[in-house]
Amino acid sequence: MSRTRSVAGSGQGIHRRSVLAATGAVALSGGVGYALRPSDSQAATAGESTTAVAASSRRAPAAPLAPYTKGTTVASVAAPRGSSGYRRLGDGPGWQRVVRSDLAAPKSGRAGRRTALAAFVQLTDLHIIDAQHPLRLEYLRSADIHAWRPHEALTVQGAIALVERINALRGAPVTGAPLHFAMTTGDNTDNNAKSELDWFLKIMSGGRITPNSGDPRQYEGVQNSGLKQYWQPDAAVRDSDKQAGFPHLDGFLKAAIREVRSPGLNLPWYSTVGNHDTLPMGCYASHGDSYLTELAVGGKKLMNVTAAEAQQLQAQIKKARDPQGVRYHDFLKSHARSMRSVTPDERRAPFTPAEYLQAHLDPAHRGLGPAGHGYSSANLDAGTQYYAFRISDDVIGISLDTTDSGGHYEGSIGTAQLKWLDKTLRDNKDSYAVIFSHHTSKTMTNLRSDPARPGERRHNGQEVLALLGSHPRVLAWVNGHIHKNVITPHAMASGGSFWEISTASHVDFPQLARVIELADNKDGTISLFTTLVESSAPHRTDFSDLSQTGLAALYRELSLNAPGASTTLGGDPKDRNTELVLSKG
């Protein structure tokens, strides 16, 4: 007897998945045999039982399920007008769905047979930015035009509009199934700053946010510095961006730091950690450096260096020559006399992994839950940031921590986590599995030792792929980090096959999130449907509209026009709206 509702049938009555949603926590299958309270998600240490809070869905409708594509990129996509200069956005045609048979052949008639297993939303790389933070690397723009983006003061408004879009989705785009939960796959913050973490948690769970730090009365940063290498929206300065067509917008900076309100997600949401959440600037293992911490909360900010100096510093970051931030420390110290005065603010302090967990566990940020958003007191005790949870009757989710606390922006995992991942999949061998992480398989190349576990070996993406391939019921590995839509089939030598789904960021154009649906086709195959969504902000902007919604629309359009921005992050059609077919494991 099927444990899920058929997409094709009428489906009367209350389904067991709705009961799971209403009753809270259940044990993952694997012989655990007891339920936990919602505050006790799974202890993420090797060798322990794998139990977790169930992801709950919106209430399932009594009527037959129907696809819901309104507000998705199937219906319409923001499209640029013109081919040069500052381009405006407008309504464009939607992206068609591409059926991919790389791993299994689709069988005719499957649409009438299929049964929905689960549906959820992935948000990734929100990069909530405290745009006035003293340690930001904006000055690298003198060597790399894309090192600073003209829209960075509007990340909060843009992210709230994405929450509003997700809240407006009344069902999944293909199966019509209720959405079970949302998952963020890392780089939720940008500078590893407490101010950003507070804003992120309020965006996701609901609340009022003033996206400003330092002086409560005014903006203090590169955009009112008078420096021509940055867009000066309120000033008469003929900066480099205005020369490229960027507008003059009176009142922009005042509006950007004005209080806004997020409704919070009307779904349960889970959190996965990224390198920008773990490391200051996303690359430095510098939490123990008191000089850098004092600069973060202090009253001085470096805004301009020569192109040669910027190029040298950027090379050190990209080539991982300074993972501890020692040279960065010396670099800033040598420029102390060039720094400008700003208002000190303790809220800009970096946060530790423990503080990241504590903030998620704070009842003030619970929203619709679950408590801790996947993390638990067991994670705090063990010093881990990975966990498993029950998505639905037939599916588990596993959130990994692929960041390396030893420094650098690429990732890896330690032996204890790799063993835990293997055990969790073995303990739940009768369930399908979806893996979540920040880094992709190709960007897990950083094998630097974790200072908290100096004797532990680190493992790269190829080793993780091999492990996942040894478990036949792994369906997908969902991640971000590269800010680009890429969907990769993996057929492993061990016999397993699954899809790696990497989704574009919400800080760089085209600013997307993704709905993912899992369906049993009842013919020996499973289909994974991926559908991209934009924020709720209108495609067309009005330069005179500096309201919360108007700024969210401007956030998207400015990101399109950011000098030096990649034009390929949307990916190819096969990486966007898809049906990904798999043989049943």
PDB file of N, CA and C in Angstrom, residues 296-366:
ATOM      1  N   ALA A 296      37.294  44.885  13.771  1.00  0.00           N
ATOM      2  CA  ALA A 296      35.925  44.565  13.344  1.00  0.00           C
ATOM      3  C   ALA A 296      34.897  45.402  14.093  1.00  0.00           C
ATOM      4  N   VAL A 297      35.123  45.639  15.369  1.00  0.00           N
ATOM      5  CA  VAL A 297      34.139  46.371  16.180  1.00  0.00           C
ATOM      6  C   VAL A 297      34.552  47.822  16.405  1.00  0.00           C
ATOM      7  N   GLY A 298      35.719  48.214  15.876  1.00  0.00           N
ATOM      8  CA  GLY A 298      36.277  49.512  16.185  1.00  0.00           C
ATOM      9  C   GLY A 298      35.858  50.621  15.246  1.00  0.00           C
ATOM     10  N   GLY A 299      36.585  51.735  15.327  1.00  0.00           N
ATOM     11  CA  GLY A 299      36.186  52.957  14.655  1.00  0.00           C
ATOM     12  C   GLY A 299      37.041  53.342  13.469  1.00  0.00           C
ATOM     13  N   LYS A 300      37.708  52.380  12.832  1.00  0.00           N
ATOM     14  CA  LYS A 300      38.527  52.665  11.654  1.00  0.00           C
ATOM     15  C   LYS A 300      38.196  51.677  10.539  1.00  0.00           C
ATOM     16  N   LYS A 301      38.202  52.200   9.295  1.00  0.00           N
ATOM     17  CA  LYS A 301      37.865  51.349   8.142  1.00  0.00           C
ATOM     18  C   LYS A 301      38.743  51.737   6.950  1.00  0.00           C
ATOM     19  N   LEU A 302      39.411  50.746   6.378  1.00  0.00           N
ATOM     20  CA  LEU A 302      40.219  50.955   5.175  1.00  0.00           C
ATOM     21  C   LEU A 302      39.302  50.884   3.960  1.00  0.00           C
ATOM     22  N   MET A 303      39.383  51.904   3.077  1.00  0.00           N
ATOM     23  CA  MET A 303      38.485  51.964   1.924  1.00  0.00           C
ATOM     24  C   MET A 303      39.208  52.014   0.592  1.00  0.00           C
ATOM     25  N   ASN A 304      40.515  52.255   0.601  1.00  0.00           N
ATOM     26  CA  ASN A 304      41.200  52.440  -0.673  1.00  0.00           C
ATOM     27  C   ASN A 304      42.661  52.032  -0.566  1.00  0.00           C
ATOM     28  N   VAL A 305      43.123  51.214  -1.520  1.00  0.00           N
ATOM     29  CA  VAL A 305      44.537  50.860  -1.642  1.00  0.00           C
ATOM     30  C   VAL A 305      44.887  50.876  -3.121  1.00  0.00           C
ATOM     31  N   THR A 306      46.166  50.799  -3.429  1.00  0.00           N
ATOM     32  CA  THR A 306      46.586  50.786  -4.830  1.00  0.00           C
ATOM     33  C   THR A 306      46.212  49.463  -5.485  1.00  0.00           C
ATOM     34  N   ALA A 307      46.155  49.460  -6.789  1.00  0.00           N
ATOM     35  CA  ALA A 307      45.823  48.243  -7.538  1.00  0.00           C
ATOM     36  C   ALA A 307      46.855  47.152  -7.283  1.00  0.00           C
ATOM     37  N   ALA A 308      48.127  47.538  -7.179  1.00  0.00           N
ATOM     38  CA  ALA A 308      49.181  46.545  -6.949  1.00  0.00           C
ATOM     39  C   ALA A 308      49.011  45.881  -5.587  1.00  0.00           C
ATOM     40  N   GLU A 309      48.698  46.678  -4.577  1.00  0.00           N
ATOM     41  CA  GLU A 309      48.488  46.127  -3.231  1.00  0.00           C
ATOM     42  C   GLU A 309      47.261  45.216  -3.203  1.00  0.00           C
ATOM     43  N   ALA A 310      46.197  45.650  -3.862  1.00  0.00           N
ATOM     44  CA  ALA A 310      44.975  44.837  -3.910  1.00  0.00           C
ATOM     45  C   ALA A 310      45.219  43.529  -4.634  1.00  0.00           C
ATOM     46  N   GLN A 311      45.964  43.591  -5.708  1.00  0.00           N
ATOM     47  CA  GLN A 311      46.240  42.380  -6.481  1.00  0.00           C
ATOM     48  C   GLN A 311      47.040  41.382  -5.656  1.00  0.00           C
ATOM     49  N   GLN A 312      48.000  41.870  -4.896  1.00  0.00           N
ATOM     50  CA  GLN A 312      48.820  40.998  -4.054  1.00  0.00           C
ATOM     51  C   GLN A 312      47.980  40.337  -2.968  1.00  0.00           C
ATOM     52  N   LEU A 313      47.126  41.111  -2.313  1.00  0.00           N
ATOM     53  CA  LEU A 313      46.278  40.566  -1.256  1.00  0.00           C
ATOM     54  C   LEU A 313      45.292  39.550  -1.829  1.00  0.00           C
ATOM     55  N   GLN A 314      44.706  39.863  -2.972  1.00  0.00           N
ATOM     56  CA  GLN A 314      43.753  38.938  -3.576  1.00  0.00           C
ATOM     57  C   GLN A 314      44.421  37.628  -3.969  1.00  0.00           C
ATOM     58  N   ALA A 315      45.648  37.680  -4.455  1.00  0.00           N
ATOM     59  CA  ALA A 315      46.379  36.462  -4.817  1.00  0.00           C
ATOM     60  C   ALA A 315      46.635  35.592  -3.592  1.00  0.00           C
ATOM     61  N   GLN A 316      46.949  36.227  -2.455  1.00  0.00           N
ATOM     62  CA  GLN A 316      47.165  35.479  -1.222  1.00  0.00           C
ATOM     63  C   GLN A 316      45.905  34.731  -0.811  1.00  0.00           C
ATOM     64  N   ILE A 317      44.735  35.372  -0.992  1.00  0.00           N
ATOM     65  CA  ILE A 317      43.470  34.739  -0.631  1.00  0.00           C
ATOM     66  C   ILE A 317      43.162  33.588  -1.577  1.00  0.00           C
ATOM     67  N   LYS A 318      43.227  33.837  -2.874  1.00  0.00           N
ATOM     68  CA  LYS A 318      42.839  32.827  -3.870  1.00  0.00           C
ATOM     69  C   LYS A 318      43.748  31.608  -3.842  1.00  0.00           C
ATOM     70  N   LYS A 319      45.025  31.831  -3.570  1.00  0.00           N
ATOM     71  CA  LYS A 319      45.985  30.729  -3.578  1.00  0.00           C
ATOM     72  C   LYS A 319      46.242  30.156  -2.186  1.00  0.00           C
ATOM     73  N   ALA A 320      45.421  30.566  -1.216  1.00  0.00           N
ATOM     74  CA  ALA A 320      45.480  30.038   0.158  1.00  0.00           C
ATOM     75  C   ALA A 320      46.866  30.190   0.771  1.00  0.00           C
ATOM     76  N   ARG A 321      47.505  31.331   0.515  1.00  0.00           N
ATOM     77  CA  ARG A 321      48.834  31.571   1.074  1.00  0.00           C
ATOM     78  C   ARG A 321      48.789  32.141   2.485  1.00  0.00           C
ATOM     79  N   ASP A 322      47.569  32.529   2.926  1.00  0.00           N
ATOM     80  CA  ASP A 322      47.450  33.176   4.235  1.00  0.00           C
ATOM     81  C   ASP A 322      46.179  32.713   4.949  1.00  0.00           C
ATOM     82  N   PRO A 323      46.020  31.410   5.173  1.00  0.00           N
ATOM     83  CA  PRO A 323      44.757  30.924   5.742  1.00  0.00           C
ATOM     84  C   PRO A 323      44.468  31.428   7.151  1.00  0.00           C
ATOM     85  N   GLN A 324      45.499  31.752   7.914  1.00  0.00           N
ATOM     86  CA  GLN A 324      45.311  32.244   9.281  1.00  0.00           C
ATOM     87  C   GLN A 324      45.102  33.755   9.339  1.00  0.00           C
ATOM     88  N   GLY A 325      45.271  34.447   8.216  1.00  0.00           N
ATOM     89  CA  GLY A 325      45.108  35.898   8.197  1.00  0.00           C
ATOM     90  C   GLY A 325      46.277  36.656   8.785  1.00  0.00           C
ATOM     91  N   VAL A 326      47.445  36.039   8.862  1.00  0.00           N
ATOM     92  CA  VAL A 326      48.617  36.700   9.450  1.00  0.00           C
ATOM     93  C   VAL A 326      49.066  37.848   8.544  1.00  0.00           C
ATOM     94  N   ARG A 327      49.169  37.581   7.239  1.00  0.00           N
ATOM     95  CA  ARG A 327      49.575  38.643   6.311  1.00  0.00           C
ATOM     96  C   ARG A 327      48.492  39.714   6.197  1.00  0.00           C
ATOM     97  N   TYR A 328      47.259  39.308   6.309  1.00  0.00           N
ATOM     98  CA  TYR A 328      46.151  40.266   6.280  1.00  0.00           C
ATOM     99  C   TYR A 328      46.252  41.205   7.484  1.00  0.00           C
ATOM    100  N   HIS A 329      46.553  40.645   8.642  1.00  0.00           N
ATOM    101  CA  HIS A 329      46.795  41.434   9.855  1.00  0.00           C
ATOM    102  C   HIS A 329      47.881  42.481   9.593  1.00  0.00           C
ATOM    103  N   ASP A 330      49.003  42.034   9.040  1.00  0.00           N
ATOM    104  CA  ASP A 330      50.122  42.945   8.786  1.00  0.00           C
ATOM    105  C   ASP A 330      49.753  43.992   7.739  1.00  0.00           C
ATOM    106  N   PHE A 331      48.995  43.572   6.732  1.00  0.00           N
ATOM    107  CA  PHE A 331      48.560  44.479   5.668  1.00  0.00           C
ATOM    108  C   PHE A 331      47.727  45.623   6.255  1.00  0.00           C
ATOM    109  N   LEU A 332      46.750  45.286   7.097  1.00  0.00           N
ATOM    110  CA  LEU A 332      45.905  46.314   7.690  1.00  0.00           C
ATOM    111  C   LEU A 332      46.699  47.211   8.644  1.00  0.00           C
ATOM    112  N   LYS A 333      47.595  46.615   9.371  1.00  0.00           N
ATOM    113  CA  LYS A 333      48.398  47.392  10.314  1.00  0.00           C
ATOM    114  C   LYS A 333      49.259  48.422   9.566  1.00  0.00           C
ATOM    115  N   SER A 334      49.761  48.015   8.401  1.00  0.00           N
ATOM    116  CA  SER A 334      50.601  48.930   7.624  1.00  0.00           C
ATOM    117  C   SER A 334      49.799  50.072   7.011  1.00  0.00           C
ATOM    118  N   HIS A 335      48.466  49.900   6.937  1.00  0.00           N
ATOM    119  CA  HIS A 335      47.606  50.934   6.368  1.00  0.00           C
ATOM    120  C   HIS A 335      46.785  51.664   7.442  1.00  0.00           C
ATOM    121  N   ALA A 336      47.201  51.559   8.682  1.00  0.00           N
ATOM    122  CA  ALA A 336      46.430  52.143   9.784  1.00  0.00           C
ATOM    123  C   ALA A 336      46.210  53.645   9.596  1.00  0.00           C
ATOM    124  N   ARG A 337      47.198  54.342   9.053  1.00  0.00           N
ATOM    125  CA  ARG A 337      47.097  55.796   8.911  1.00  0.00           C
ATOM    126  C   ARG A 337      46.210  56.190   7.735  1.00  0.00           C
ATOM    127  N   SER A 338      45.904  55.212   6.863  1.00  0.00           N
ATOM    128  CA  SER A 338      45.052  55.496   5.702  1.00  0.00           C
ATOM    129  C   SER A 338      43.578  55.221   5.987  1.00  0.00           C
ATOM    130  N   MET A 339      43.301  54.662   7.139  1.00  0.00           N
ATOM    131  CA  MET A 339      41.929  54.294   7.458  1.00  0.00           C
ATOM    132  C   MET A 339      41.090  55.527   7.791  1.00  0.00           C
ATOM    133  N   ARG A 340      39.791  55.428   7.500  1.00  0.00           N
ATOM    134  CA  ARG A 340      38.859  56.506   7.786  1.00  0.00           C
ATOM    135  C   ARG A 340      38.108  56.202   9.086  1.00  0.00           C
ATOM    136  N   SER A 341      37.659  57.237   9.719  1.00  0.00           N
ATOM    137  CA  SER A 341      36.934  57.072  10.987  1.00  0.00           C
ATOM    138  C   SER A 341      35.490  56.678  10.714  1.00  0.00           C
ATOM    139  N   VAL A 342      35.001  55.684  11.471  1.00  0.00           N
ATOM    140  CA  VAL A 342      33.601  55.267  11.439  1.00  0.00           C
ATOM    141  C   VAL A 342      33.161  55.074  12.889  1.00  0.00           C
ATOM    142  N   THR A 343      31.878  54.852  13.097  1.00  0.00           N
ATOM    143  CA  THR A 343      31.359  54.666  14.447  1.00  0.00           C
ATOM    144  C   THR A 343      31.569  53.224  14.904  1.00  0.00           C
ATOM    145  N   PRO A 344      32.223  53.003  16.048  1.00  0.00           N
ATOM    146  CA  PRO A 344      32.427  51.621  16.541  1.00  0.00           C
ATOM    147  C   PRO A 344      31.094  50.939  16.825  1.00  0.00           C
ATOM    148  N   ASP A 345      31.090  49.602  16.758  1.00  0.00           N
ATOM    149  CA  ASP A 345      29.862  48.852  17.031  1.00  0.00           C
ATOM    150  C   ASP A 345      30.228  47.426  17.411  1.00  0.00           C
ATOM    151  N   GLU A 346      29.905  47.029  18.648  1.00  0.00           N
ATOM    152  CA  GLU A 346      30.209  45.688  19.138  1.00  0.00           C
ATOM    153  C   GLU A 346      29.440  44.601  18.383  1.00  0.00           C
ATOM    154  N   ARG A 347      28.342  44.969  17.757  1.00  0.00           N
ATOM    155  CA  ARG A 347      27.550  43.975  17.038  1.00  0.00           C
ATOM    156  C   ARG A 347      28.270  43.427  15.812  1.00  0.00           C
ATOM    157  N   ARG A 348      29.347  44.068  15.406  1.00  0.00           N
ATOM    158  CA  ARG A 348      30.093  43.607  14.228  1.00  0.00           C
ATOM    159  C   ARG A 348      31.129  42.530  14.565  1.00  0.00           C
ATOM    160  N   ALA A 349      31.187  42.110  15.799  1.00  0.00           N
ATOM    161  CA  ALA A 349      32.178  41.110  16.214  1.00  0.00           C
ATOM    162  C   ALA A 349      31.995  39.808  15.448  1.00  0.00           C
ATOM    163  N   PRO A 350      33.079  39.085  15.165  1.00  0.00           N
ATOM    164  CA  PRO A 350      32.945  37.768  14.543  1.00  0.00           C
ATOM    165  C   PRO A 350      32.299  36.790  15.504  1.00  0.00           C
ATOM    166  N   PHE A 351      31.609  35.795  14.970  1.00  0.00           N
ATOM    167  CA  PHE A 351      31.008  34.765  15.820  1.00  0.00           C
ATOM    168  C   PHE A 351      31.718  33.435  15.613  1.00  0.00           C
ATOM    169  N   THR A 352      31.773  32.659  16.681  1.00  0.00           N
ATOM    170  CA  THR A 352      32.403  31.340  16.640  1.00  0.00           C
ATOM    171  C   THR A 352      31.381  30.291  16.192  1.00  0.00           C
ATOM    172  N   PRO A 353      31.828  29.088  15.824  1.00  0.00           N
ATOM    173  CA  PRO A 353      30.867  28.025  15.512  1.00  0.00           C
ATOM    174  C   PRO A 353      29.878  27.767  16.642  1.00  0.00           C
ATOM    175  N   ALA A 354      30.328  27.825  17.883  1.00  0.00           N
ATOM    176  CA  ALA A 354      29.417  27.615  19.017  1.00  0.00           C
ATOM    177  C   ALA A 354      28.372  28.721  19.083  1.00  0.00           C
ATOM    178  N   GLU A 355      28.783  29.951  18.831  1.00  0.00           N
ATOM    179  CA  GLU A 355      27.834  31.064  18.841  1.00  0.00           C
ATOM    180  C   GLU A 355      26.851  30.970  17.678  1.00  0.00           C
ATOM    181  N   TYR A 356      27.296  30.436  16.567  1.00  0.00           N
ATOM    182  CA  TYR A 356      26.405  30.202  15.419  1.00  0.00           C
ATOM    183  C   TYR A 356      25.302  29.222  15.809  1.00  0.00           C
ATOM    184  N   LEU A 357      25.689  28.135  16.480  1.00  0.00           N
ATOM    185  CA  LEU A 357      24.707  27.153  16.937  1.00  0.00           C
ATOM    186  C   LEU A 357      23.768  27.758  17.972  1.00  0.00           C
ATOM    187  N   GLN A 358      24.325  28.475  18.942  1.00  0.00           N
ATOM    188  CA  GLN A 358      23.503  29.071  19.996  1.00  0.00           C
ATOM    189  C   GLN A 358      22.472  30.038  19.430  1.00  0.00           C
ATOM    190  N   ALA A 359      22.854  30.785  18.401  1.00  0.00           N
ATOM    191  CA  ALA A 359      21.919  31.733  17.787  1.00  0.00           C
ATOM    192  C   ALA A 359      20.768  30.993  17.114  1.00  0.00           C
ATOM    193  N   HIS A 360      21.054  29.873  16.462  1.00  0.00           N
ATOM    194  CA  HIS A 360      19.989  29.077  15.845  1.00  0.00           C
ATOM    195  C   HIS A 360      19.072  28.463  16.893  1.00  0.00           C
ATOM    196  N   LEU A 361      19.641  28.121  18.050  1.00  0.00           N
ATOM    197  CA  LEU A 361      18.862  27.493  19.117  1.00  0.00           C
ATOM    198  C   LEU A 361      18.081  28.501  19.962  1.00  0.00           C
ATOM    199  N   ASP A 362      18.335  29.777  19.780  1.00  0.00           N
ATOM    200  CA  ASP A 362      17.652  30.817  20.539  1.00  0.00           C
ATOM    201  C   ASP A 362      16.156  30.784  20.208  1.00  0.00           C
ATOM    202  N   PRO A 363      15.281  30.632  21.213  1.00  0.00           N
ATOM    203  CA  PRO A 363      13.835  30.598  20.949  1.00  0.00           C
ATOM    204  C   PRO A 363      13.321  31.823  20.196  1.00  0.00           C
ATOM    205  N   ALA A 364      14.016  32.940  20.311  1.00  0.00           N
ATOM    206  CA  ALA A 364      13.589  34.156  19.618  1.00  0.00           C
ATOM    207  C   ALA A 364      13.639  33.998  18.111  1.00  0.00           C
ATOM    208  N   HIS A 365      14.423  33.011  17.624  1.00  0.00           N
ATOM    209  CA  HIS A 365      14.592  32.820  16.192  1.00  0.00           C
ATOM    210  C   HIS A 365      13.955  31.517  15.714  1.00  0.00           C
ATOM    211  N   ARG A 366      13.029  30.985  16.479  1.00  0.00           N
ATOM    212  CA  ARG A 366      12.460  29.687  16.112  1.00  0.00           C
ATOM    213  C   ARG A 366      11.540  29.774  14.898  1.00  0.00           C
TER     214      ARG A 366
END
